[in-house]
Short mmCIF file of C-alpha atoms and ligand atoms in Angstrom, two decimals:
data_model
loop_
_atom_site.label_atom_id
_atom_site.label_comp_id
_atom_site.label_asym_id
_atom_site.label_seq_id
_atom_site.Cartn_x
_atom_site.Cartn_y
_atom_site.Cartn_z
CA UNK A 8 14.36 -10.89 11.49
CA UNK A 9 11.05 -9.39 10.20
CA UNK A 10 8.32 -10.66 12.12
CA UNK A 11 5.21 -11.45 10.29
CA UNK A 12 1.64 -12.30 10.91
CA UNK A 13 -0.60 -14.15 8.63
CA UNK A 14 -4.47 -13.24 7.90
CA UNK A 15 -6.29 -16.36 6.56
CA UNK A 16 -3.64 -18.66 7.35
CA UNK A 17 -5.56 -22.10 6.88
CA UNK A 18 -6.96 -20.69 3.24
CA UNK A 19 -4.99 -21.98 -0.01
CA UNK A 20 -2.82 -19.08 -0.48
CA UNK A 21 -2.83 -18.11 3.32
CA UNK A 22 -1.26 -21.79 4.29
CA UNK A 23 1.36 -21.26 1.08
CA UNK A 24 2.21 -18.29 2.44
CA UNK A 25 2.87 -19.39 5.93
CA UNK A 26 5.18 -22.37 4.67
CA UNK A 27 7.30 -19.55 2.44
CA UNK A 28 7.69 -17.02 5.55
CA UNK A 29 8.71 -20.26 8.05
CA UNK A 30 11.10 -20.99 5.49
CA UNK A 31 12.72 -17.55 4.65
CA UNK A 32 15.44 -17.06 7.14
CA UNK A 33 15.05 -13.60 7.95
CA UNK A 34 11.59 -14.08 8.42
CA UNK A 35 9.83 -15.06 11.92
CA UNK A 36 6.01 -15.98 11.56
CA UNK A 37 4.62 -14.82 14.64
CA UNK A 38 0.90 -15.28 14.16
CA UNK A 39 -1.16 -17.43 11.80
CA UNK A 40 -4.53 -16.36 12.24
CA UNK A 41 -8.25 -17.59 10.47
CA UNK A 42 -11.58 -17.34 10.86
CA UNK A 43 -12.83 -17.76 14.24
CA UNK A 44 -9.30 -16.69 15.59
CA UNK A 45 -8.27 -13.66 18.25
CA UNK A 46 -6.19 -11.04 16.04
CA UNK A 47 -4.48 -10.48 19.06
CA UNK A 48 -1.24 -12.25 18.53
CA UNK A 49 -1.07 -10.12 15.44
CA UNK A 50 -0.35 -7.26 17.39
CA UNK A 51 3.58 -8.28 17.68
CA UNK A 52 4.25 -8.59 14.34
CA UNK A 53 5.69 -5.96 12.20
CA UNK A 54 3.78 -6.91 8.84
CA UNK A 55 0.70 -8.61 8.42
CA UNK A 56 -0.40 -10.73 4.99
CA UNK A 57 -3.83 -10.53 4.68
CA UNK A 58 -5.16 -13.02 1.63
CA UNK A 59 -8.53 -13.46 3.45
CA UNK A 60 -12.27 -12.48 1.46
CA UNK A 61 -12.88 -9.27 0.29
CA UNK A 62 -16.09 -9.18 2.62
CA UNK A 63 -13.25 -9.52 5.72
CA UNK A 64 -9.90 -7.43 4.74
CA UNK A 65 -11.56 -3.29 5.34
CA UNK A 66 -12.08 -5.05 8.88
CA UNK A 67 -8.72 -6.65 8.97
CA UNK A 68 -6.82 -3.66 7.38
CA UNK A 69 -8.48 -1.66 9.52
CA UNK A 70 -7.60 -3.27 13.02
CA UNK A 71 -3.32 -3.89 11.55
CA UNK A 72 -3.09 0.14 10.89
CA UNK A 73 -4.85 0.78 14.41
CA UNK A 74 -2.44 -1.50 15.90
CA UNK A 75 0.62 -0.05 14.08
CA UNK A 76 1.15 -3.24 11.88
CA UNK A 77 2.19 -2.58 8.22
CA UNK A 78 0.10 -4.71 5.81
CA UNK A 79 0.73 -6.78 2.26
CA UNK A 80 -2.86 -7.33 0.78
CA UNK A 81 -3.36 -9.85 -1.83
CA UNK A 82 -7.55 -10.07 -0.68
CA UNK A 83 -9.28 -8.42 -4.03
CA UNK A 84 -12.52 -6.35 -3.66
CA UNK A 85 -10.59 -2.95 -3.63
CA UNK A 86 -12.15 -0.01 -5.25
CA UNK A 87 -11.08 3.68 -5.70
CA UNK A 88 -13.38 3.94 -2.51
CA UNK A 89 -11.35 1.27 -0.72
CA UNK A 90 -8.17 2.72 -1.67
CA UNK A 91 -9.43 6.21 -0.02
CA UNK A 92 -10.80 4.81 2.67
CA UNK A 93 -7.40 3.31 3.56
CA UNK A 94 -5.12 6.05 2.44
CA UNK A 95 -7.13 8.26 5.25
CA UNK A 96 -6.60 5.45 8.22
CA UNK A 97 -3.17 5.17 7.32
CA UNK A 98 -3.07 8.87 7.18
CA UNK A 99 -3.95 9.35 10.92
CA UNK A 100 -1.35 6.99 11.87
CA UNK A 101 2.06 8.39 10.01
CA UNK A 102 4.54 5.66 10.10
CA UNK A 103 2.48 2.95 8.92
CA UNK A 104 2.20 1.41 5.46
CA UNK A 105 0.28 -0.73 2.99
CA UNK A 106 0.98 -2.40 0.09
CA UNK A 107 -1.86 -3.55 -1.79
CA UNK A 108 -1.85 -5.91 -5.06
CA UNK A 109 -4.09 -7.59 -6.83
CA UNK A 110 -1.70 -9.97 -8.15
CA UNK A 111 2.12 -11.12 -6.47
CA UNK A 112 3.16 -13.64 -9.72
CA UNK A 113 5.59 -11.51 -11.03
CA UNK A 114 4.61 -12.77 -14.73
CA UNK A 115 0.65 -11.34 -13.54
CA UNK A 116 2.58 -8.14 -13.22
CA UNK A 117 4.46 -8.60 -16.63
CA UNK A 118 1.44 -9.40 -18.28
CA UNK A 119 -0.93 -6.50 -17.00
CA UNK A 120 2.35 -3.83 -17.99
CA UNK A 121 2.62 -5.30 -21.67
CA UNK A 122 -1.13 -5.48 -21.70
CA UNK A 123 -1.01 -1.55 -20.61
CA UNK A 124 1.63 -1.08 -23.30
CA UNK A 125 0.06 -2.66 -26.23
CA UNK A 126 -3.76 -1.60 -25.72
CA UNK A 127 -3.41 1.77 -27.90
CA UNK A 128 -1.67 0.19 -30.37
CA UNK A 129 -4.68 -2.11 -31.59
CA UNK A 130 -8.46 -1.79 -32.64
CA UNK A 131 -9.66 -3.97 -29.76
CA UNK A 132 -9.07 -5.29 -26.28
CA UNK A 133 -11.04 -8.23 -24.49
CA UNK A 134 -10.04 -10.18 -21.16
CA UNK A 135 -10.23 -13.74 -20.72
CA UNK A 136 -9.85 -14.58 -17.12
CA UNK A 137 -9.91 -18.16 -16.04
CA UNK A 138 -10.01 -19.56 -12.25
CA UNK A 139 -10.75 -22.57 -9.83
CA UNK A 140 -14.46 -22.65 -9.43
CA UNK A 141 -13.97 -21.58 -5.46
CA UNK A 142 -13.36 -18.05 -5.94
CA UNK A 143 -15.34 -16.05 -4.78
CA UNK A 144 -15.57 -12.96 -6.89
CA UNK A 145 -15.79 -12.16 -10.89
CA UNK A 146 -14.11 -11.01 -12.27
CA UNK A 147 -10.93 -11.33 -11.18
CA UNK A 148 -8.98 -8.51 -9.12
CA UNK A 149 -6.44 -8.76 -11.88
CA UNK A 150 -8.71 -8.54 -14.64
CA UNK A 151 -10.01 -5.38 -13.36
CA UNK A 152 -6.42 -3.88 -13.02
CA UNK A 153 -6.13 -4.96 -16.33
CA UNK A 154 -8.72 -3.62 -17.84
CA UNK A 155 -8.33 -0.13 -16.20
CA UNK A 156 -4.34 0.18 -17.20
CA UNK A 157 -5.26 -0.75 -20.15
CA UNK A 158 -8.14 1.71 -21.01
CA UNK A 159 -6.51 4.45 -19.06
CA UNK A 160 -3.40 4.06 -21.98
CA UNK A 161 -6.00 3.75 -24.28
CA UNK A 162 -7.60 7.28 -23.26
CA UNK A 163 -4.16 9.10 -23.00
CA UNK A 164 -3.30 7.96 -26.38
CA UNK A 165 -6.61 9.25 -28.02
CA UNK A 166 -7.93 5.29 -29.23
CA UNK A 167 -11.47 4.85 -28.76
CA UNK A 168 -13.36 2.02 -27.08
CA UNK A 169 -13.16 -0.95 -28.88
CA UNK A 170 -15.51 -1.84 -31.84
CA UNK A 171 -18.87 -4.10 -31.42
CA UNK A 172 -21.90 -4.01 -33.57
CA UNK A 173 -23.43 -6.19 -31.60
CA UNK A 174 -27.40 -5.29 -31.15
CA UNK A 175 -28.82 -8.72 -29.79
CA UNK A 176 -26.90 -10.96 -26.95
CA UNK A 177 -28.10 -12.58 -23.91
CA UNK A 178 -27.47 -11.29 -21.29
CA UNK A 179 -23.84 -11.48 -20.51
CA UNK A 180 -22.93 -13.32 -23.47
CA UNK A 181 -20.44 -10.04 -23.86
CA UNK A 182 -18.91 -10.14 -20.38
CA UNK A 183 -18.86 -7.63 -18.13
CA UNK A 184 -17.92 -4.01 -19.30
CA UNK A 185 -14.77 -3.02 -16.52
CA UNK A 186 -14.20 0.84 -17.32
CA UNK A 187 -14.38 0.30 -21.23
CA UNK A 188 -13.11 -3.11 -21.62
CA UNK A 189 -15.12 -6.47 -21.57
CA UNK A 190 -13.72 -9.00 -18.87
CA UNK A 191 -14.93 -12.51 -19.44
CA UNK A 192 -14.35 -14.67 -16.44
CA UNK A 193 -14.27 -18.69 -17.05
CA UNK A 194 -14.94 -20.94 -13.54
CA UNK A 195 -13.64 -24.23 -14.33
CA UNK A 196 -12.54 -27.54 -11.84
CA UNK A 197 -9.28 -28.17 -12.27
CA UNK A 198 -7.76 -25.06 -13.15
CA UNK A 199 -5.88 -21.93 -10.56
CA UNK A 200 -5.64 -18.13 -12.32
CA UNK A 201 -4.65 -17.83 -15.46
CA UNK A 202 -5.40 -14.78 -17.72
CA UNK A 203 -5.58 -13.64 -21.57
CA UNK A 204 -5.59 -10.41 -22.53
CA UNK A 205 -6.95 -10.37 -26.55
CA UNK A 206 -5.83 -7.84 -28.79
CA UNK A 207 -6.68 -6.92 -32.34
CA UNK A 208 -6.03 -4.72 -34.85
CA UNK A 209 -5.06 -4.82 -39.16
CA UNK A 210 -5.43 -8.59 -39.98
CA UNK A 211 -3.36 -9.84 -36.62
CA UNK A 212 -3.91 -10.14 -33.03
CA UNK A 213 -1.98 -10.44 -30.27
CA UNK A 214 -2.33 -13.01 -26.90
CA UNK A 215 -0.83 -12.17 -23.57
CA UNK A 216 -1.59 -14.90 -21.67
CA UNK A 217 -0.32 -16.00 -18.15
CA UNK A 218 -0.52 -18.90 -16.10
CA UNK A 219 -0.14 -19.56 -12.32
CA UNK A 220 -0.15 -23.31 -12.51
CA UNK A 221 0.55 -23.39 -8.34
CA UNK A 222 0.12 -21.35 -5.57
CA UNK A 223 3.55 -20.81 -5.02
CA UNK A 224 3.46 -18.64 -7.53
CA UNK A 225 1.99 -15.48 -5.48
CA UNK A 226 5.19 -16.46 -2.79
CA UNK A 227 7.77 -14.39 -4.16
CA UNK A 228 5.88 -11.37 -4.41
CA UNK A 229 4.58 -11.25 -1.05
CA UNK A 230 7.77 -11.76 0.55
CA UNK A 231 9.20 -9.43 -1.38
CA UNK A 232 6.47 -6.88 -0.48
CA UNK A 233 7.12 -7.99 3.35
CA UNK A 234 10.66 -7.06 3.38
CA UNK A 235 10.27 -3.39 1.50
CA UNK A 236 6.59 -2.29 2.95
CA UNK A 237 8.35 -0.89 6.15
CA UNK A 238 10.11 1.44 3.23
CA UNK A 239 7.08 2.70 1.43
CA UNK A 240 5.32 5.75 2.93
CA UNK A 241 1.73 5.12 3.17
CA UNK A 242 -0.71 3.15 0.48
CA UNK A 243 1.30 1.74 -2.70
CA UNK A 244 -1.16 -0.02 -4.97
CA UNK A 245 0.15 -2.93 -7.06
CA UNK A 246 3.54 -4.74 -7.27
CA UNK A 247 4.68 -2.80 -10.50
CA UNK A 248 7.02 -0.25 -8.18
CA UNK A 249 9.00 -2.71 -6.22
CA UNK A 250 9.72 -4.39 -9.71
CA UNK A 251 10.97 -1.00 -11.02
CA UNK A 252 8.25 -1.35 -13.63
CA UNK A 253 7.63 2.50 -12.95
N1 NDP B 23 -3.14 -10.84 -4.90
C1 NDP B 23 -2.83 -12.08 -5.24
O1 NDP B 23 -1.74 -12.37 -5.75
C2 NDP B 23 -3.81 -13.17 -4.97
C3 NDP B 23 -5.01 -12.85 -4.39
N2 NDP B 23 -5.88 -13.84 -4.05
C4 NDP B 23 -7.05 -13.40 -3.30
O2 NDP B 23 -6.85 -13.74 -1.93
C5 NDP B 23 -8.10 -14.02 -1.31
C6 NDP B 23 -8.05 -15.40 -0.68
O3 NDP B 23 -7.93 -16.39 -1.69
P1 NDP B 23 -7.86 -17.95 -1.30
O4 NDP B 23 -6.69 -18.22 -0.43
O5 NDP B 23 -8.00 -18.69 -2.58
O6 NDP B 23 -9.21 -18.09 -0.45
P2 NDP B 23 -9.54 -19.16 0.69
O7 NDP B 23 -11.02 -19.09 0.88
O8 NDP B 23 -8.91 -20.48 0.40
O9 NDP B 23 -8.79 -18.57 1.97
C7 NDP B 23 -9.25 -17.47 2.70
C8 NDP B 23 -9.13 -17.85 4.16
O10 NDP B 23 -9.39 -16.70 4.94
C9 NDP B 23 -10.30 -17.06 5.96
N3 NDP B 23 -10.99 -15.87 6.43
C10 NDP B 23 -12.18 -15.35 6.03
N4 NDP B 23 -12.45 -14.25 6.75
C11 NDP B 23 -11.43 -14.09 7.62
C12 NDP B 23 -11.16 -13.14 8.63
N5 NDP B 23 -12.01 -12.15 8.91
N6 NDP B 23 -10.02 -13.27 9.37
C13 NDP B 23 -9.16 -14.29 9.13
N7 NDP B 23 -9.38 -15.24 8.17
C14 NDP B 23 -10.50 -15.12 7.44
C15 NDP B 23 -11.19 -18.10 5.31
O11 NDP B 23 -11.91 -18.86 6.25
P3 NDP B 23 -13.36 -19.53 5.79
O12 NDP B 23 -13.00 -20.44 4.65
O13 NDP B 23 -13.81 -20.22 7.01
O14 NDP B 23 -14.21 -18.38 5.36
C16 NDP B 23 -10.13 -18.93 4.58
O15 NDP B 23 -9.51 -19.87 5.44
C17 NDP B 23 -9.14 -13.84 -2.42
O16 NDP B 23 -9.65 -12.52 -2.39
C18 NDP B 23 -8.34 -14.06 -3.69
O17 NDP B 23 -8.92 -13.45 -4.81
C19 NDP B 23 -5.62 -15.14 -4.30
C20 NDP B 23 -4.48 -15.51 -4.92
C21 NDP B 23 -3.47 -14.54 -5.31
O1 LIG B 24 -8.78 -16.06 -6.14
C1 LIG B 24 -7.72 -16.37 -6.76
O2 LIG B 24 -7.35 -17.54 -6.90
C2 LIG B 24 -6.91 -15.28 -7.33
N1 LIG B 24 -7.24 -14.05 -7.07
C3 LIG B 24 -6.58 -12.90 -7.54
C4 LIG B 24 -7.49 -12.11 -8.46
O3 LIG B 24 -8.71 -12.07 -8.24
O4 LIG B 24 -6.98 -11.48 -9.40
C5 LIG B 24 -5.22 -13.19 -8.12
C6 LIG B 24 -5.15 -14.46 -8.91
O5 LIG B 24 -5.88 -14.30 -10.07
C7 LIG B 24 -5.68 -15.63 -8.08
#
């Protein structure tokens, strides 16, 4: 039995995410802890889920690694700065791991590798992103992964940005530019995540779109990151590896 803790356990994905680990049989959930909450109980558990508020999870990360607990981070807000900060704590404390994604629907992964694939191969790349009106951040964590995979290909393969003549806009009316790429994020009652990535070239385009149309969807993932974190040294960044997507 693997015994896990929960960070921002009475949250929508947290309380998903406790039901899935209570239900997995070789998983023991041995802390469920929210806002207002010790983090001691945390302490006995062998990997922590933190799906918290990006203003909360350096804090949170920070405390698991101290304490020896590996982590599986679905809270978005990470940076290249992030990302340092917590390759150096986990760095001073050998043994422990993190897995960080900004996305655990395995068709979120799919999507942002055939959006990587296909960026140099057309003109132009946009992303639509399209959430609950709750979040609390725009764009998306995924959007940005998406749009930095993408442009990365984009800059191995030579292509240039893509092409805008645009001159007059108000402001924003072109999204936001995320390393090259304009992300468009859409806030709209009734909907969860869902994501398009746009792409046009010689008289066609191509959609990627995906759709998380419950919570449940990010389940799979994170238990799946639970049981293998314990056997990958130090940070891994995104689900891609664990999917053998390379
Ligand atoms: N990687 C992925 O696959 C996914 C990532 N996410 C990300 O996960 C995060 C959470 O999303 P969501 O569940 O919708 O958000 P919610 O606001 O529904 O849940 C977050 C919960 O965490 C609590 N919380 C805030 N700070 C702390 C803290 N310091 N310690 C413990 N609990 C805390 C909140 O309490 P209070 O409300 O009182 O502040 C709330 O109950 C977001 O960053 C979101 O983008 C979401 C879905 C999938
Ligand atoms: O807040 C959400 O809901 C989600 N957050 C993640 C993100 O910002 O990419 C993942 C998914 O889109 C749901």
């Amino acid at each position: 039995m693997i015994k896990v803790g929960v960070l921002g356990a009475r949250g929508r994905v947290g309380a998903e995410l406790c039901r899935a680990v209570e239900a997995a049989e070789d998983l023991e959930l041995v802390a469920a802890v929210d806002v207002g909450d010790a983090r001691d109980p945390l302490a006995s558990a062998e990997v922590a889920i933190d799906f918290t508020h990006p203003d909360a999870v350096m804090d949170n990360l920070h405390w698991c690694i101290e304490h020896g607990v590996h982590t599986v981070v679905g809270t978005t807000g990470f940076d290249e700065g992030r990302f340092e900060t917590v390759r150096g704590w986990l760095a001073s404390h050998p043994g422990v791991n993190s897995l960080i994604a900004p996305n655990f629907a395995v068709g979120a992964v799919l999507m942002m590798h055939f959006a990587q694939k296909a960026a140099p191969f057309f003109d132009s790349v946009e992303i639509v992103e399209l959430h609950h009106p709750n979040k609390a951040d725009a764009p998306s964590g995924t959007a940005r992964r998406t749009a930095e995979l993408a442009n990365a290909a984009r800059e191995k393969a030579g292509v240039g940005r893509s092409p805008d003549a645009t001159t007059t806009a108000l402001e924003g009316a072109r999204g936001a530019d995320v390393g090259g790429v304009r992300v468009h994020a859409v806030r709209l009652a009734g909907l969860i995540a869902h994501q398009e990535v746009l792409l046009g070239g010689h008289g066609e385009t191509l959609t990627i779109r995906h759709d998380s149309l419950s919570r449940e969807s990010f389940s799979p993932g994170v238990l799946l990151g639970v049981r293998r974190v314990v056997e990958l040294p130090g940070l891994t960044v995104g689900l891609e590896s664990l999917l053998g997507l390379g």
